Short mmCIF file of C-alpha atoms and ligand atoms in Angstrom, two decimals:
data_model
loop_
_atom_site.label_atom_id
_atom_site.label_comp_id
_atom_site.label_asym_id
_atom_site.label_seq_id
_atom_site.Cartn_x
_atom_site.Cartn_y
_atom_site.Cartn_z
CA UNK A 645 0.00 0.00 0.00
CA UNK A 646 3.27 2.11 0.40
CA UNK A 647 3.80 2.14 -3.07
CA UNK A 648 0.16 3.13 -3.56
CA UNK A 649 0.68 6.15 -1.63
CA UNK A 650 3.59 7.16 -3.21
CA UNK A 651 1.87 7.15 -6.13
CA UNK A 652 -0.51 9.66 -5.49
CA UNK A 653 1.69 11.98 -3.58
CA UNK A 654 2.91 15.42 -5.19
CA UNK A 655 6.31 15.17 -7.25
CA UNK A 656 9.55 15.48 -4.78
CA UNK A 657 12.01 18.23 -5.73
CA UNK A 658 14.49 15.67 -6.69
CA UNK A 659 12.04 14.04 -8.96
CA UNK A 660 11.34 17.66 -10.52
CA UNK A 661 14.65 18.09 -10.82
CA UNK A 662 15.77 14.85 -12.90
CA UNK A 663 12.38 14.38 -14.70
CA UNK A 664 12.98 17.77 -16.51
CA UNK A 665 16.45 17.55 -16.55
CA UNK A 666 17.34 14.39 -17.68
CA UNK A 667 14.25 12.59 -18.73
CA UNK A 668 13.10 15.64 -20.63
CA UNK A 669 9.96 16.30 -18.97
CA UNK A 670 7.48 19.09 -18.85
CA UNK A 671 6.77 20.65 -15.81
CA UNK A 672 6.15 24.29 -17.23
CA UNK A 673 2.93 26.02 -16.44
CA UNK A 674 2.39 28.22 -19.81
CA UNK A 675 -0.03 26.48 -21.43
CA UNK A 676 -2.33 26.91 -24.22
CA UNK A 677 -6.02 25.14 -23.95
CA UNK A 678 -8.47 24.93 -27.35
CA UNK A 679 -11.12 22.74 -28.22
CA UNK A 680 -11.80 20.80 -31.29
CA UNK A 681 -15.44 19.94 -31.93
CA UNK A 682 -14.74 16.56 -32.88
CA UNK A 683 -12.05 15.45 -30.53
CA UNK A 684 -12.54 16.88 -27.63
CA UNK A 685 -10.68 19.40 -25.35
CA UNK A 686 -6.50 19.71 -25.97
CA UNK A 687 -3.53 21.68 -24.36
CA UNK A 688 0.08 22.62 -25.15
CA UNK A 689 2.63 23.71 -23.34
CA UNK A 690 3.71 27.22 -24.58
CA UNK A 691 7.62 26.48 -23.98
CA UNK A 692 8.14 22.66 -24.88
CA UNK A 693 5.51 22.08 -27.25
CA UNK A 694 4.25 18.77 -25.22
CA UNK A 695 0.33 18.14 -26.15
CA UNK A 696 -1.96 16.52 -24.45
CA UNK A 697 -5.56 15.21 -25.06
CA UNK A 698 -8.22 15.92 -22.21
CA UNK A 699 -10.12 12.30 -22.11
CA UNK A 700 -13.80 12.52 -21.81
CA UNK A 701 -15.44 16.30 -21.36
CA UNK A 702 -15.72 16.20 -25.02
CA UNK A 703 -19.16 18.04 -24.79
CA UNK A 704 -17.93 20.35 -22.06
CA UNK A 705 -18.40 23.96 -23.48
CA UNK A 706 -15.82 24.62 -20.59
CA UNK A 707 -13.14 22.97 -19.15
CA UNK A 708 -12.84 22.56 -15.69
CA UNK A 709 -9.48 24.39 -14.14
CA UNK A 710 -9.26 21.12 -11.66
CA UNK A 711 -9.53 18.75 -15.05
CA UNK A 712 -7.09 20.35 -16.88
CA UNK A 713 -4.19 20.07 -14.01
CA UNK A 714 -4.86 16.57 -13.02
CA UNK A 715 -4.69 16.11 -17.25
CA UNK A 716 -1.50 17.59 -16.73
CA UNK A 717 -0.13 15.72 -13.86
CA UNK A 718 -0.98 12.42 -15.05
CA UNK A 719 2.53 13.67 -17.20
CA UNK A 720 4.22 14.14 -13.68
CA UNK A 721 6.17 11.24 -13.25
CA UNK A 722 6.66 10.09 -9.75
CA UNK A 723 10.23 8.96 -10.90
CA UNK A 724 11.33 7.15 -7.45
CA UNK A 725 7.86 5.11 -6.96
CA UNK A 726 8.52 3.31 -10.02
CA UNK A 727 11.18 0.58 -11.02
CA UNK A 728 11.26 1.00 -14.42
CA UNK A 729 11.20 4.97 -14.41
CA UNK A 730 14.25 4.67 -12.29
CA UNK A 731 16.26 2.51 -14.47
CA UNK A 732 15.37 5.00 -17.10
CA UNK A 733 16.78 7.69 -15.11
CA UNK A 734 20.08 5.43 -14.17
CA UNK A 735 20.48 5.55 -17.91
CA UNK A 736 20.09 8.86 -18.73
CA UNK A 737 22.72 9.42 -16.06
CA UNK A 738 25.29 6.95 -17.62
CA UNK A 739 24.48 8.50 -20.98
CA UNK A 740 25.87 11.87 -19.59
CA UNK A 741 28.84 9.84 -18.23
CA UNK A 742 27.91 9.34 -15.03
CA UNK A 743 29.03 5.87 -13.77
CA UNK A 744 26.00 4.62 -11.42
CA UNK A 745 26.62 1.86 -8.61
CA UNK A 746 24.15 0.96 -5.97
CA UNK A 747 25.25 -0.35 -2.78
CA UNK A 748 23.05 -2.37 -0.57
CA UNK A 749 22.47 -2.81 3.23
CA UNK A 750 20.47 -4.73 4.95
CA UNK A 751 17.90 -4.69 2.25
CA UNK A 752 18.03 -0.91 1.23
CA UNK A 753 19.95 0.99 -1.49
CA UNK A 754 22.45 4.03 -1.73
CA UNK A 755 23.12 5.08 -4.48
CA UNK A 756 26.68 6.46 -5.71
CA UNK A 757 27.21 8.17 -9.00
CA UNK A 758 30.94 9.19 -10.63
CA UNK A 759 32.31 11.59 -13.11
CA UNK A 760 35.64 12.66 -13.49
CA UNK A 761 36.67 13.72 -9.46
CA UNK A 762 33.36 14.21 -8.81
CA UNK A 763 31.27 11.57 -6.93
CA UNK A 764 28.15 11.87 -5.18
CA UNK A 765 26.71 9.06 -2.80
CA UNK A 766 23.45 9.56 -1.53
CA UNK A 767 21.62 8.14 1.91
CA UNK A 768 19.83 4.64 2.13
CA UNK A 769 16.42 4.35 0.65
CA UNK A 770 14.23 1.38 0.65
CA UNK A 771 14.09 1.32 -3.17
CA UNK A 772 17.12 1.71 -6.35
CA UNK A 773 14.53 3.84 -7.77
CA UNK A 774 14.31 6.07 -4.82
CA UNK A 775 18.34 6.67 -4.84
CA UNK A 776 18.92 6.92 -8.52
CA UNK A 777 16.45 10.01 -7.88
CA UNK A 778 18.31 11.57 -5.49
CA UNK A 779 21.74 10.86 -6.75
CA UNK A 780 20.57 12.27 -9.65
CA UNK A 781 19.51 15.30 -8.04
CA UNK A 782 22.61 15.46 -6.69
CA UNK A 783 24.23 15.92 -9.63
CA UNK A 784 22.34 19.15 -10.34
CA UNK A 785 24.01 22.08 -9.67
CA UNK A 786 20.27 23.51 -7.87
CA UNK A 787 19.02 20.79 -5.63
CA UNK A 788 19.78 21.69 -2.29
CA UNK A 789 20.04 19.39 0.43
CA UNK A 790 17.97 19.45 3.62
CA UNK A 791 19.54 22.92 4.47
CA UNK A 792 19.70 22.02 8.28
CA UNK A 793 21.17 18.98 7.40
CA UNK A 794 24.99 19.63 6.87
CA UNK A 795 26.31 22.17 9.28
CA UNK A 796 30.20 20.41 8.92
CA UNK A 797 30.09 22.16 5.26
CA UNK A 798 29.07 25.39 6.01
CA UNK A 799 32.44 28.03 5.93
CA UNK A 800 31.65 30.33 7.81
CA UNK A 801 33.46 33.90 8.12
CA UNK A 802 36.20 34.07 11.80
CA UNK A 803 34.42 36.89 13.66
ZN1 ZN B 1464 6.74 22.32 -21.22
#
């Protein structure tokens, strides 16, 4: 039922991050909505060019504002609930060089990801798809970390 739930949750900012970044995602919010009379109700994003068909509310003069997002989100990914969405993202990662190892404990994953003299390893997570997501997060200049969570790197000025 855990995997249920994370189904239906709200996209992480990790998963934001890689979907749009390396999985080529849209996540923009500029969107154009028309009707056509015999197929029903349509929208495009304004920057990307994704299109999407509304399903059903073919008669609808209007379309519902609630209708339209969830059309939307149904695009959202949830990235780290899914096996086979992670494995995509593991390769998109090696594709950009990235070497991607996963190292397991006691029946969860971390995730470690190399380039160059640059490595990243992340926490342990109960699924590979769950670290590939945040390794590959990691990777991204923007993602910032639980900002409470790493005092030791902080440089902070003598007086
Ligand atoms: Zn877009």
């Amino acid at each position: 039922m855990d995997g249920e739930y994370k189904a239906d949750r709200a996209l992480s900012e990790a998963e934001r991050l890689v979907n749009v970044r390396y999985l080529g995602h849209c996540l923009h919010e500029n969107r154009s909505v028309w009707n056509s009379r015999t197929m029903g109700w349509f929208s495009r994003c304004r920057d990307c060019r994704v299109e999407i068909q509304v399903d059903g509310y073919t008669q609808a003069k209007h379309l519902p504002a609630d209708v339209l997002a969830h059309a939307w989100s149904q695009e959202h990914v949830k990235t780290a609930a899914s096996p086979v969405n992670g494995a995509q993202l593991r390769y998109a990662l090696e594709r950009e060089g990235w070497r991607v190892q996963f190292l397991g404990v006691d029946g969860r994953t971390a995730c470690e990801v190399r380039k160059g003299g640059t490595s990243w390893r992340t926490r342990f997570f109960d699924t590979q798809a769950e670290a590939v997501v945040e390794a590959g997060a990691m990777t991204l200049r923007n993602y910032t970390l639980n900002p409470c969570a790493k005092p030791s790197n902080l440089v902070q000025s003598p007086h």
